Amino acid sequence: MGKNDTNNITIDAPEGNEEKTKKDFLPIPLKHVAAKHLSTVPIYINTDDDFCLYSNDGLGFSAADRERLLESKVRYVFVAKKDHDKYFDAVAGSIGPIVNDDTITPEEKKGVIHGTTLDLACQLNTVLPDKKKVDQTINNSNCNAQMIMNGMTVKEMYEMCINDPDEAKHLVKMSTIMQGFAHTVGLNDKYSLSMMGTGAMLHDIGKIFIPKENRTVEMLRSHVEKGVNHLDSLPGTPLEIRSIVAEHHERIDGSGYPYGLRGDDISLMGQIAGLAYTFETLVSEKCEYQSEKKSIEDSLQVLSDDLSSQFESNLLKSFTSFAATTLLDEAEDKARLRLFDISSLDSEHRKNNPSGRRHERLFFRSKGIAEILFLKNERWTVRASHDIIMHNVSQSGMGFMIYQQLDKGQIVLTKLFIDQQSEPVCLLGKVVRVQEVTKDLYIIGCIFFESNSFEATKKLYEKFTSRKYL
């Protein structure tokens, strides 16, 4: 191949005029991957903000190449994302040392871990895993568990799945949700977290036995037993993984399948898998419960209102709290809040959307204060003040989380502090819904006063922000 010499590194010029960007490549920390793992992978290096082909597959990548790059202070080589399978084989055995290397930034570690998890998911959706692949999945989940124990947030990994291919996204999100939730409810040892992640990645392997066309309900439901039978044929499959695969469609009221188990007959890991599966399908494009995907908050509402009999009540409350405080978008949005204006809400929404909610809602996350008001001598007086997390507002009301139980009918003034320079956004409402999600955490729903017309709401909003009524 035509080579140029740049700082003692031989590279090929980019092929054609195709622009290569960072998003098209996956990094491999060179010090942790043996040369033999890279010998059949097209290897690129990054120079002057461009990606250049260093070694094509078939030409090999030698130990001398690796040492020469390391001596030249090259920390990473890159593999094109189109080479997923080859990338996984190159890095799968090296992710343990990568996770424990303090010289690699958390951001870089997340990229490597997510890359290998995604590759695993793509493979597990198409090929039945043998014992080696199950062991690789356990190793990968073990590294995910270590990252969580080291402080990586579940939200970070969850958001990385947004642009993943749909057929792999479900497995990766299931693994992320189950490991994250287990960590919050006390199953936070490395072994338990690893089993959670592995079971999530393998829970649907039985679907490989089912034809992709003309699937019936009975055929689809058979995937559970087919998957369990396959795992039973592999030596040494941990019982916890088998339980997750066998029980992720079981429900405590006996409405699940394939065995119709009830209550404590379903293992804790199986119950967590059922919750995570139901939630993940609710927020996904394709769902057996609905015709279109729902927001995270609406999905939690469906779980609490329509499907609560299928899950143990305390576990459901803990999961709702976990998802509401961990997975909801925290950043969306001071920018959106700065632009918040009740007059910008669509007054025609009710006409255009006669079914469902009366008004369109704005979703966001913002810390604030709720002041509990009462009338004293014909004047509003503050009885108590509590910290809150506001998460939605519409033309007719608002919703927030609070570590204090409120009573229906109470009058609440919420104040949202967008930044240190601005006056707070103030909203006045009456409590109409109180939902306990954990022992000390409540989701509160309030309606605004006189909000039966757009103009009345607009005037009331102006009245709130002036605060002349206090």
Tab-separated table of C-alpha atoms in Angstrom:
chain	number	residue	atom	x	y	z
A	1	MET	CA	0.000	0.000	0.000
A	2	GLY	CA	1.099	3.559	-0.615
A	3	LYS	CA	2.677	4.877	2.556
A	4	ASN	CA	3.774	8.218	3.901
A	5	ASP	CA	6.130	8.711	6.810
A	6	THR	CA	4.829	11.024	9.523
A	7	ASN	CA	6.652	11.030	12.869
A	8	ASN	CA	7.776	7.461	12.212
A	9	ILE	CA	4.165	6.320	11.777
A	10	THR	CA	3.186	4.801	8.459
A	11	ILE	CA	-0.328	5.620	7.346
A	12	ASP	CA	-2.424	5.438	4.246
A	13	ALA	CA	-4.127	8.521	2.924
A	14	PRO	CA	-7.940	8.545	3.301
A	15	GLU	CA	-9.718	6.510	0.668
A	16	GLY	CA	-11.340	8.788	-1.895
A	17	ASN	CA	-12.773	12.104	-0.748
A	18	GLU	CA	-15.212	10.622	1.745
A	19	GLU	CA	-15.273	12.695	4.903
A	20	LYS	CA	-14.616	10.659	8.039
A	21	THR	CA	-15.809	11.951	11.393
A	22	LYS	CA	-15.327	10.795	14.965
A	23	LYS	CA	-18.848	9.394	15.164
A	24	ASP	CA	-17.977	6.896	12.403
A	25	PHE	CA	-15.260	5.222	14.479
A	26	LEU	CA	-14.921	3.379	17.756
A	27	PRO	CA	-11.757	3.826	19.870
A	28	ILE	CA	-9.620	0.908	21.066
A	29	PRO	CA	-7.114	1.687	23.851
A	30	LEU	CA	-3.970	0.296	22.280
A	31	LYS	CA	-2.144	-0.596	25.495
A	32	HIS	CA	-4.881	-3.041	26.500
A	33	VAL	CA	-5.407	-4.897	23.218
A	34	ALA	CA	-2.896	-7.460	21.983
A	35	ALA	CA	-1.678	-7.117	18.403
A	36	LYS	CA	-3.098	-10.537	17.498
A	37	HIS	CA	-6.645	-9.247	18.210
A	38	LEU	CA	-6.172	-6.450	15.691
A	39	SER	CA	-4.516	-8.443	12.918
A	40	THR	CA	-7.727	-8.987	10.922
A	41	VAL	CA	-9.369	-5.637	11.640
A	42	PRO	CA	-9.006	-2.549	9.405
A	43	ILE	CA	-7.161	-0.170	11.735
A	44	TYR	CA	-7.274	3.624	11.520
A	45	ILE	CA	-5.363	6.271	13.420
A	46	ASN	CA	-6.395	9.847	14.068
A	47	THR	CA	-4.036	12.545	12.739
A	48	ASP	CA	-4.800	16.212	12.302
A	49	ASP	CA	-8.522	15.628	12.987
A	50	ASP	CA	-8.706	13.075	10.176
A	51	PHE	CA	-8.905	9.281	10.232
A	52	CYS	CA	-6.352	7.494	8.080
A	53	LEU	CA	-6.158	3.818	7.276
A	54	TYR	CA	-3.090	2.330	8.961
A	55	SER	CA	-3.552	-1.390	8.375
A	56	ASN	CA	-6.111	-3.109	6.190
A	57	ASP	CA	-7.563	-6.504	7.091
A	58	GLY	CA	-5.593	-9.313	5.548
A	59	LEU	CA	-2.342	-7.360	5.720
A	60	GLY	CA	-2.045	-7.857	9.445
A	61	PHE	CA	-1.190	-5.732	12.438
A	62	SER	CA	1.998	-6.932	14.121
A	63	ALA	CA	3.384	-6.627	17.615
A	64	ALA	CA	6.027	-4.338	16.113
A	65	ASP	CA	3.279	-2.059	14.747
A	66	ARG	CA	1.699	-1.897	18.188
A	67	GLU	CA	4.982	-1.128	19.968
A	68	ARG	CA	5.927	1.511	17.393
A	69	LEU	CA	2.584	3.298	17.821
A	70	LEU	CA	2.868	3.190	21.598
A	71	GLU	CA	6.396	4.586	21.455
A	72	SER	CA	5.049	7.413	19.277
A	73	LYS	CA	2.537	8.269	22.044
A	74	VAL	CA	-0.461	6.913	20.117
A	75	ARG	CA	-2.964	5.919	22.806
A	76	TYR	CA	-5.849	4.815	20.611
A	77	VAL	CA	-6.377	3.109	17.299
A	78	PHE	CA	-9.821	3.190	15.697
A	79	VAL	CA	-12.152	0.746	14.004
A	80	ALA	CA	-14.950	1.810	11.663
A	81	LYS	CA	-18.369	1.203	13.196
A	82	LYS	CA	-19.342	-0.883	10.182
A	83	ASP	CA	-16.862	-3.492	11.437
A	84	HIS	CA	-18.887	-4.203	14.593
A	85	ASP	CA	-18.185	-7.914	14.833
A	86	LYS	CA	-14.466	-7.500	14.297
A	87	TYR	CA	-14.388	-4.638	16.768
A	88	PHE	CA	-16.042	-6.768	19.418
A	89	ASP	CA	-13.642	-9.663	18.946
A	90	ALA	CA	-10.736	-7.218	19.186
A	91	VAL	CA	-11.731	-5.565	22.426
A	92	ALA	CA	-13.991	-8.064	24.252
A	93	GLY	CA	-11.187	-9.702	26.187
A	94	SER	CA	-9.617	-6.398	27.129
A	95	ILE	CA	-12.466	-4.401	28.653
A	96	GLY	CA	-11.641	-5.519	32.214
A	97	PRO	CA	-8.219	-3.823	32.217
A	98	ILE	CA	-9.735	-0.827	30.421
A	99	VAL	CA	-12.323	-0.311	33.195
A	100	ASN	CA	-9.613	-0.446	35.871
A	101	ASP	CA	-7.146	1.849	34.096
A	102	ASP	CA	-7.111	5.253	35.811
A	103	THR	CA	-5.306	6.841	32.863
A	104	ILE	CA	-8.388	6.351	30.668
A	105	THR	CA	-11.074	8.962	31.219
A	106	PRO	CA	-14.576	7.913	32.332
A	107	GLU	CA	-15.952	9.274	29.054
A	108	GLU	CA	-13.601	7.074	27.041
A	109	LYS	CA	-14.428	4.048	29.194
A	110	LYS	CA	-18.129	4.587	28.634
A	111	GLY	CA	-17.582	4.641	24.890
A	112	VAL	CA	-15.683	1.357	24.945
A	113	ILE	CA	-18.172	-0.365	27.278
A	114	HIS	CA	-21.154	0.817	25.277
A	115	GLY	CA	-19.505	-0.231	22.037
A	116	THR	CA	-18.933	-3.790	23.249
A	117	THR	CA	-22.421	-4.008	24.782
A	118	LEU	CA	-23.980	-2.858	21.530
A	119	ASP	CA	-21.955	-5.366	19.528
A	120	LEU	CA	-23.025	-8.134	21.866
A	121	ALA	CA	-26.665	-7.117	21.466
A	122	CYS	CA	-26.388	-7.168	17.676
A	123	GLN	CA	-24.920	-10.672	17.781
A	124	LEU	CA	-27.401	-12.013	20.361
A	125	ASN	CA	-30.298	-10.895	18.171
A	126	THR	CA	-29.116	-13.024	15.256
A	127	VAL	CA	-27.078	-16.010	16.466
A	128	LEU	CA	-27.760	-18.420	19.328
A	129	PRO	CA	-25.036	-17.939	21.939
A	130	ASP	CA	-22.739	-20.814	22.778
A	131	LYS	CA	-21.002	-21.114	26.141
A	132	LYS	CA	-18.173	-18.846	24.984
A	133	LYS	CA	-20.632	-16.108	24.017
A	134	VAL	CA	-22.501	-16.438	27.334
A	135	ASP	CA	-19.176	-16.101	29.162
A	136	GLN	CA	-18.363	-13.014	27.069
A	137	THR	CA	-21.753	-11.548	27.996
A	138	ILE	CA	-21.088	-12.191	31.695
A	139	ASN	CA	-17.684	-10.524	31.381
A	140	ASN	CA	-19.220	-7.524	29.620
A	141	SER	CA	-21.977	-7.188	32.243
A	142	ASN	CA	-19.342	-7.516	34.956
A	143	CYS	CA	-17.533	-4.500	33.518
A	144	ASN	CA	-20.796	-2.534	33.280
A	145	ALA	CA	-21.404	-3.383	36.946
A	146	GLN	CA	-17.939	-2.159	37.887
A	147	MET	CA	-18.550	1.120	36.071
A	148	ILE	CA	-21.816	1.629	37.969
A	149	MET	CA	-20.111	0.822	41.264
A	150	ASN	CA	-17.391	3.335	40.339
A	151	GLY	CA	-19.996	6.085	39.992
A	152	MET	CA	-21.091	6.019	36.358
A	153	THR	CA	-24.712	7.154	36.201
A	154	VAL	CA	-27.359	4.937	34.652
A	155	LYS	CA	-28.735	7.946	32.834
A	156	GLU	CA	-25.459	8.388	30.952
A	157	MET	CA	-25.552	4.831	29.606
A	158	TYR	CA	-29.295	4.991	28.943
A	159	GLU	CA	-28.954	8.123	26.820
A	160	MET	CA	-26.133	6.565	24.793
A	161	CYS	CA	-28.688	4.060	23.429
A	162	ILE	CA	-30.762	6.704	21.636
A	163	ASN	CA	-29.056	6.283	18.266
A	164	ASP	CA	-28.479	2.524	18.495
A	165	PRO	CA	-30.153	0.230	15.940
A	166	ASP	CA	-33.628	-0.764	17.143
A	167	GLU	CA	-32.976	-4.495	17.203
A	168	ALA	CA	-30.073	-3.999	19.634
A	169	LYS	CA	-31.399	-0.991	21.563
A	170	HIS	CA	-33.963	-3.044	23.494
A	171	LEU	CA	-31.339	-5.389	24.950
A	172	VAL	CA	-28.911	-2.596	25.840
A	173	LYS	CA	-31.621	-0.520	27.526
A	174	MET	CA	-32.936	-3.551	29.402
A	175	SER	CA	-29.455	-4.270	30.711
A	176	THR	CA	-28.901	-0.644	31.717
A	177	ILE	CA	-32.275	-0.338	33.457
A	178	MET	CA	-31.984	-3.630	35.345
A	179	GLN	CA	-28.454	-3.005	36.568
A	180	GLY	CA	-29.239	0.576	37.531
A	181	PHE	CA	-32.426	-0.310	39.389
A	182	ALA	CA	-30.858	-3.294	41.150
A	183	HIS	CA	-28.067	-1.029	42.377
A	184	THR	CA	-30.597	1.348	43.959
A	185	VAL	CA	-32.592	-1.360	45.808
A	186	GLY	CA	-29.676	-3.117	47.454
A	187	LEU	CA	-28.656	-5.760	44.907
A	188	ASN	CA	-25.467	-3.796	44.520
A	189	ASP	CA	-22.769	-6.441	44.767
A	190	LYS	CA	-20.807	-7.053	41.591
A	191	TYR	CA	-22.088	-10.605	41.087
A	192	SER	CA	-25.775	-9.663	41.324
A	193	LEU	CA	-25.332	-6.699	39.001
A	194	SER	CA	-23.467	-8.881	36.527
A	195	MET	CA	-26.241	-11.493	36.559
A	196	MET	CA	-28.851	-8.746	36.038
A	197	GLY	CA	-27.039	-7.391	33.010
A	198	THR	CA	-26.386	-10.809	31.494
A	199	GLY	CA	-29.959	-12.008	31.986
A	200	ALA	CA	-31.239	-8.825	30.357
A	201	MET	CA	-28.980	-9.311	27.339
A	202	LEU	CA	-30.084	-12.945	26.942
A	203	HIS	CA	-33.777	-12.659	27.830
A	204	ASP	CA	-35.045	-12.836	24.237
A	205	ILE	CA	-32.635	-15.372	22.702
A	206	GLY	CA	-35.495	-17.819	22.188
A	207	LYS	CA	-36.887	-15.570	19.443
A	208	ILE	CA	-34.072	-16.736	17.172
A	209	PHE	CA	-35.927	-20.067	16.906
A	210	ILE	CA	-39.076	-18.307	15.633
A	211	PRO	CA	-39.538	-17.372	11.953
A	212	LYS	CA	-39.515	-13.616	11.383
A	213	GLU	CA	-42.581	-13.769	9.105
A	214	ASN	CA	-46.170	-14.679	9.995
A	215	ARG	CA	-45.519	-14.910	13.711
A	216	THR	CA	-48.550	-15.787	15.821
A	217	VAL	CA	-49.046	-14.902	19.483
A	218	GLU	CA	-48.509	-18.554	20.440
A	219	MET	CA	-45.278	-18.684	18.442
A	220	LEU	CA	-43.960	-15.513	20.073
A	221	ARG	CA	-44.831	-16.706	23.558
A	222	SER	CA	-42.896	-19.902	22.969
A	223	HIS	CA	-39.651	-17.908	22.877
A	224	VAL	CA	-39.364	-18.072	26.668
A	225	GLU	CA	-39.232	-21.858	26.918
A	226	LYS	CA	-37.100	-22.129	23.784
A	227	GLY	CA	-34.587	-19.718	25.298
A	228	VAL	CA	-34.550	-21.572	28.641
A	229	ASN	CA	-34.086	-24.925	26.901
A	230	HIS	CA	-31.135	-23.532	24.960
A	231	LEU	CA	-29.468	-22.209	28.123
A	232	ASP	CA	-30.057	-25.569	29.814
A	233	SER	CA	-28.123	-27.193	26.995
A	234	LEU	CA	-25.054	-25.098	27.823
A	235	PRO	CA	-22.889	-26.257	30.738
A	236	GLY	CA	-22.614	-24.041	33.781
A	237	THR	CA	-25.280	-21.404	33.010
A	238	PRO	CA	-25.875	-19.551	36.321
A	239	LEU	CA	-29.318	-20.061	37.850
A	240	GLU	CA	-29.897	-16.300	38.118
A	241	ILE	CA	-29.557	-15.853	34.351
A	242	ARG	CA	-31.908	-18.756	33.713
A	243	SER	CA	-34.497	-17.241	36.115
A	244	ILE	CA	-34.476	-13.909	34.296
A	245	VAL	CA	-34.920	-15.559	30.903
A	246	ALA	CA	-37.668	-17.860	32.247
A	247	GLU	CA	-39.619	-15.285	34.266
A	248	HIS	CA	-39.430	-11.913	32.489
A	249	HIS	CA	-43.031	-12.376	31.234
A	250	GLU	CA	-44.427	-13.735	34.531
A	251	ARG	CA	-46.604	-11.427	36.651
A	252	ILE	CA	-47.498	-11.727	40.350
A	253	ASP	CA	-51.266	-11.765	39.655
A	254	GLY	CA	-50.850	-14.903	37.542
A	255	SER	CA	-51.551	-13.154	34.239
A	256	GLY	CA	-48.077	-13.824	32.830
A	257	TYR	CA	-46.619	-16.666	30.810
A	258	PRO	CA	-45.460	-19.325	30.129
A	259	TYR	CA	-45.978	-20.827	33.589
A	260	GLY	CA	-48.605	-18.520	35.127
A	261	LEU	CA	-46.535	-18.054	38.282
A	262	ARG	CA	-47.920	-15.938	41.134
A	263	GLY	CA	-46.461	-13.791	43.882
A	264	ASP	CA	-43.258	-15.015	45.479
A	265	ASP	CA	-43.097	-17.966	43.101
A	266	ILE	CA	-41.401	-15.432	40.813
A	267	SER	CA	-37.816	-14.703	41.877
A	268	LEU	CA	-36.803	-11.146	42.739
A	269	MET	CA	-34.598	-11.010	39.650
A	270	GLY	CA	-37.510	-12.279	37.554
A	271	GLN	CA	-39.804	-9.601	39.000
A	272	ILE	CA	-37.261	-6.874	38.282
A	273	ALA	CA	-36.878	-8.210	34.749
A	274	GLY	CA	-40.657	-8.070	34.254
A	275	LEU	CA	-40.809	-4.470	35.436
A	276	ALA	CA	-37.874	-3.399	33.293
A	277	TYR	CA	-39.268	-5.217	30.252
A	278	THR	CA	-42.708	-3.623	30.593
A	279	PHE	CA	-41.295	-0.137	31.109
A	280	GLU	CA	-38.841	-0.459	28.229
A	281	THR	CA	-41.540	-1.626	25.822
A	282	LEU	CA	-43.809	1.243	26.873
A	283	VAL	CA	-41.153	3.817	25.956
A	284	SER	CA	-40.218	1.993	22.734
A	285	GLU	CA	-41.633	2.293	19.240
A	286	LYS	CA	-43.165	-1.183	19.305
A	287	CYS	CA	-45.199	-2.206	22.315
A	288	GLU	CA	-47.800	-4.855	23.087
A	289	TYR	CA	-49.600	-2.420	25.409
A	290	GLN	CA	-50.126	0.491	23.015
A	291	SER	CA	-50.039	1.656	19.400
A	292	GLU	CA	-47.225	4.185	19.885
A	293	LYS	CA	-44.399	4.873	22.294
A	294	LYS	CA	-44.957	6.948	25.426
A	295	SER	CA	-42.843	9.406	27.347
A	296	ILE	CA	-41.046	8.158	30.438
A	297	GLU	CA	-43.517	9.922	32.707
A	298	ASP	CA	-46.575	8.599	30.878
A	299	SER	CA	-45.083	5.105	30.891
A	300	LEU	CA	-44.680	5.287	34.666
A	301	GLN	CA	-48.289	6.441	34.894
A	302	VAL	CA	-49.441	3.395	32.905
A	303	LEU	CA	-47.445	1.129	35.213
A	304	SER	CA	-48.974	2.730	38.315
A	305	ASP	CA	-52.553	3.092	37.062
A	306	ASP	CA	-53.214	0.288	34.584
A	307	LEU	CA	-50.686	-2.449	35.311
A	308	SER	CA	-50.095	-2.126	39.053
A	309	SER	CA	-51.744	-5.485	39.844
A	310	GLN	CA	-49.009	-7.244	37.868
A	311	PHE	CA	-46.169	-6.102	40.137
A	312	GLU	CA	-45.378	-6.169	43.844
A	313	SER	CA	-46.429	-2.777	45.211
A	314	ASN	CA	-43.222	-1.806	47.041
A	315	LEU	CA	-41.072	-2.912	44.120
A	316	LEU	CA	-43.222	-0.885	41.730
A	317	LYS	CA	-42.966	2.203	43.940
A	318	SER	CA	-39.190	1.840	44.111
A	319	PHE	CA	-38.961	1.409	40.345
A	320	THR	CA	-41.161	4.460	39.719
A	321	SER	CA	-38.944	6.518	42.002
A	322	PHE	CA	-35.798	5.205	40.292
A	323	ALA	CA	-37.049	5.989	36.785
A	324	ALA	CA	-38.539	9.358	37.736
A	325	THR	CA	-35.378	10.583	39.436
A	326	THR	CA	-32.777	8.864	37.231
A	327	LEU	CA	-34.002	8.522	33.656
A	328	LEU	CA	-36.063	11.680	33.134
A	329	ASP	CA	-34.190	14.317	31.225
A	330	GLU	CA	-32.486	16.596	33.699
A	331	ALA	CA	-30.902	18.945	31.232
A	332	GLU	CA	-33.772	19.741	28.897
A	333	ASP	CA	-34.025	22.420	30.092
A	334	LYS	CA	-33.237	25.385	31.627
A	335	ALA	CA	-33.282	26.704	28.079
A	336	ARG	CA	-36.893	25.621	27.646
A	337	LEU	CA	-37.788	27.051	31.036
A	338	ARG	CA	-36.251	30.394	30.133
A	339	LEU	CA	-38.560	30.460	27.139
A	340	PHE	CA	-41.518	29.287	29.196
A	341	ASP	CA	-44.545	31.438	28.545
A	342	ILE	CA	-48.074	30.247	29.123
A	343	SER	CA	-49.127	32.099	25.974
A	344	SER	CA	-46.879	29.855	23.880
A	345	LEU	CA	-48.925	26.773	24.693
A	346	ASP	CA	-51.169	25.634	21.877
A	347	SER	CA	-54.688	26.902	22.594
A	348	GLU	CA	-55.949	24.783	19.712
A	349	HIS	CA	-54.535	21.588	21.175
A	350	ARG	CA	-57.849	20.601	22.718
A	351	LYS	CA	-59.607	20.977	19.371
A	352	ASN	CA	-56.928	19.114	17.451
A	353	ASN	CA	-56.599	16.372	20.007
A	354	PRO	CA	-60.107	15.532	21.264
A	355	SER	CA	-58.871	12.274	22.808
A	356	GLY	CA	-56.292	12.024	25.571
A	357	ARG	CA	-55.226	14.953	27.750
A	358	ARG	CA	-56.964	18.268	27.324
A	359	HIS	CA	-53.770	20.277	27.075
A	360	GLU	CA	-50.288	19.809	25.721
A	361	ARG	CA	-47.623	19.522	28.406
A	362	LEU	CA	-44.082	20.842	28.583
A	363	PHE	CA	-41.674	18.337	30.166
A	364	PHE	CA	-38.520	19.445	31.944
A	365	ARG	CA	-36.604	19.019	35.183
A	366	SER	CA	-35.962	21.962	37.492
A	367	LYS	CA	-35.309	22.331	41.179
A	368	GLY	CA	-37.609	24.711	42.974
A	369	ILE	CA	-39.577	25.474	46.123
A	370	ALA	CA	-43.198	24.737	46.984
A	371	GLU	CA	-44.841	27.041	49.515
A	372	ILE	CA	-47.969	25.649	51.165
A	373	LEU	CA	-50.472	28.497	51.539
A	374	PHE	CA	-53.537	29.051	53.693
A	375	LEU	CA	-55.917	31.968	54.226
A	376	LYS	CA	-55.507	33.907	57.438
A	377	ASN	CA	-57.499	37.073	57.999
A	378	GLU	CA	-58.324	37.152	54.268
A	379	ARG	CA	-54.646	37.090	53.371
A	380	TRP	CA	-52.557	34.271	51.944
A	381	THR	CA	-49.933	33.099	54.427
A	382	VAL	CA	-47.111	30.615	53.973
A	383	ARG	CA	-47.551	27.610	56.258
A	384	ALA	CA	-44.502	25.609	55.116
A	385	SER	CA	-41.868	25.551	52.399
A	386	HIS	CA	-40.332	22.445	50.768
A	387	ASP	CA	-37.770	21.669	48.067
A	388	ILE	CA	-39.257	20.152	44.898
A	389	ILE	CA	-38.304	18.915	41.444
A	390	MET	CA	-40.774	20.267	38.885
A	391	HIS	CA	-41.160	17.987	35.879
A	392	ASN	CA	-44.132	19.154	33.786
A	393	VAL	CA	-46.518	22.032	33.214
A	394	SER	CA	-49.463	22.561	30.882
A	395	GLN	CA	-52.119	25.184	30.328
A	396	SER	CA	-54.184	23.549	33.056
A	397	GLY	CA	-51.726	22.354	35.694
A	398	MET	CA	-48.302	21.192	36.851
A	399	GLY	CA	-46.566	18.156	38.303
A	400	PHE	CA	-43.637	17.945	40.714
A	401	MET	CA	-41.843	15.579	43.104
A	402	ILE	CA	-41.541	16.400	46.793
A	403	TYR	CA	-40.180	14.691	49.910
A	404	GLN	CA	-43.270	15.545	51.896
A	405	GLN	CA	-46.818	14.228	51.741
A	406	LEU	CA	-49.385	16.853	50.741
A	407	ASP	CA	-53.153	16.672	51.005
A	408	LYS	CA	-55.615	17.044	48.182
A	409	GLY	CA	-57.126	20.517	48.129
A	410	GLN	CA	-54.047	22.271	49.507
A	411	ILE	CA	-53.012	25.503	47.777
A	412	VAL	CA	-49.401	25.479	46.579
A	413	LEU	CA	-47.225	28.260	45.203
A	414	THR	CA	-44.236	26.848	43.317
A	415	LYS	CA	-41.177	28.933	42.553
A	416	LEU	CA	-38.688	27.840	39.900
A	417	PHE	CA	-35.292	29.530	39.952
A	418	ILE	CA	-33.956	29.468	36.411
A	419	ASP	CA	-30.707	31.250	37.229
A	420	GLN	CA	-29.294	33.574	39.868
A	421	GLN	CA	-30.087	36.748	37.945
A	422	SER	CA	-33.747	36.115	37.056
A	423	GLU	CA	-36.826	36.399	39.174
A	424	PRO	CA	-38.386	32.991	39.905
A	425	VAL	CA	-41.186	31.639	37.736
A	426	CYS	CA	-44.175	31.397	40.096
A	427	LEU	CA	-47.171	29.095	39.575
A	428	LEU	CA	-50.178	28.752	41.862
A	429	GLY	CA	-52.241	25.571	41.953
A	430	LYS	CA	-54.474	23.272	43.955
A	431	VAL	CA	-53.379	19.717	44.735
A	432	VAL	CA	-55.613	17.157	43.016
A	433	ARG	CA	-53.351	14.072	42.866
A	434	VAL	CA	-50.894	12.606	45.397
A	435	GLN	CA	-48.926	9.498	44.468
A	436	GLU	CA	-46.475	7.907	46.899
A	437	VAL	CA	-43.542	6.385	45.032
A	438	THR	CA	-41.357	5.527	48.016
A	439	LYS	CA	-41.718	5.941	51.761
A	440	ASP	CA	-40.670	9.600	51.602
A	441	LEU	CA	-41.095	10.619	47.940
A	442	TYR	CA	-44.372	11.791	46.387
A	443	ILE	CA	-45.477	12.881	42.926
A	444	ILE	CA	-47.943	15.771	43.145
A	445	GLY	CA	-50.392	16.870	40.473
A	446	CYS	CA	-51.936	20.342	40.682
A	447	ILE	CA	-54.488	22.248	38.637
A	448	PHE	CA	-54.323	25.984	38.070
A	449	PHE	CA	-57.274	28.163	38.987
A	450	GLU	CA	-59.719	29.440	36.345
A	451	SER	CA	-57.872	27.566	33.626
A	452	ASN	CA	-60.938	26.586	31.596
A	453	SER	CA	-60.003	29.141	28.947
A	454	PHE	CA	-56.731	30.182	27.419
A	455	GLU	CA	-57.188	33.888	28.162
A	456	ALA	CA	-58.002	33.243	31.816
A	457	THR	CA	-54.863	31.145	32.182
A	458	LYS	CA	-52.744	33.800	30.513
A	459	LYS	CA	-54.068	36.498	32.836
A	460	LEU	CA	-53.561	34.255	35.837
A	461	TYR	CA	-49.968	33.558	34.738
A	462	GLU	CA	-49.329	37.311	34.555
A	463	LYS	CA	-50.855	37.599	37.998
A	464	PHE	CA	-48.544	34.867	39.329
A	465	THR	CA	-45.387	36.467	38.025
A	466	SER	CA	-46.328	39.849	39.435
A	467	ARG	CA	-46.861	38.271	42.877
A	468	LYS	CA	-49.103	41.190	43.867
A	469	TYR	CA	-51.617	38.831	45.420
A	470	LEU	CA	-49.213	37.924	48.245
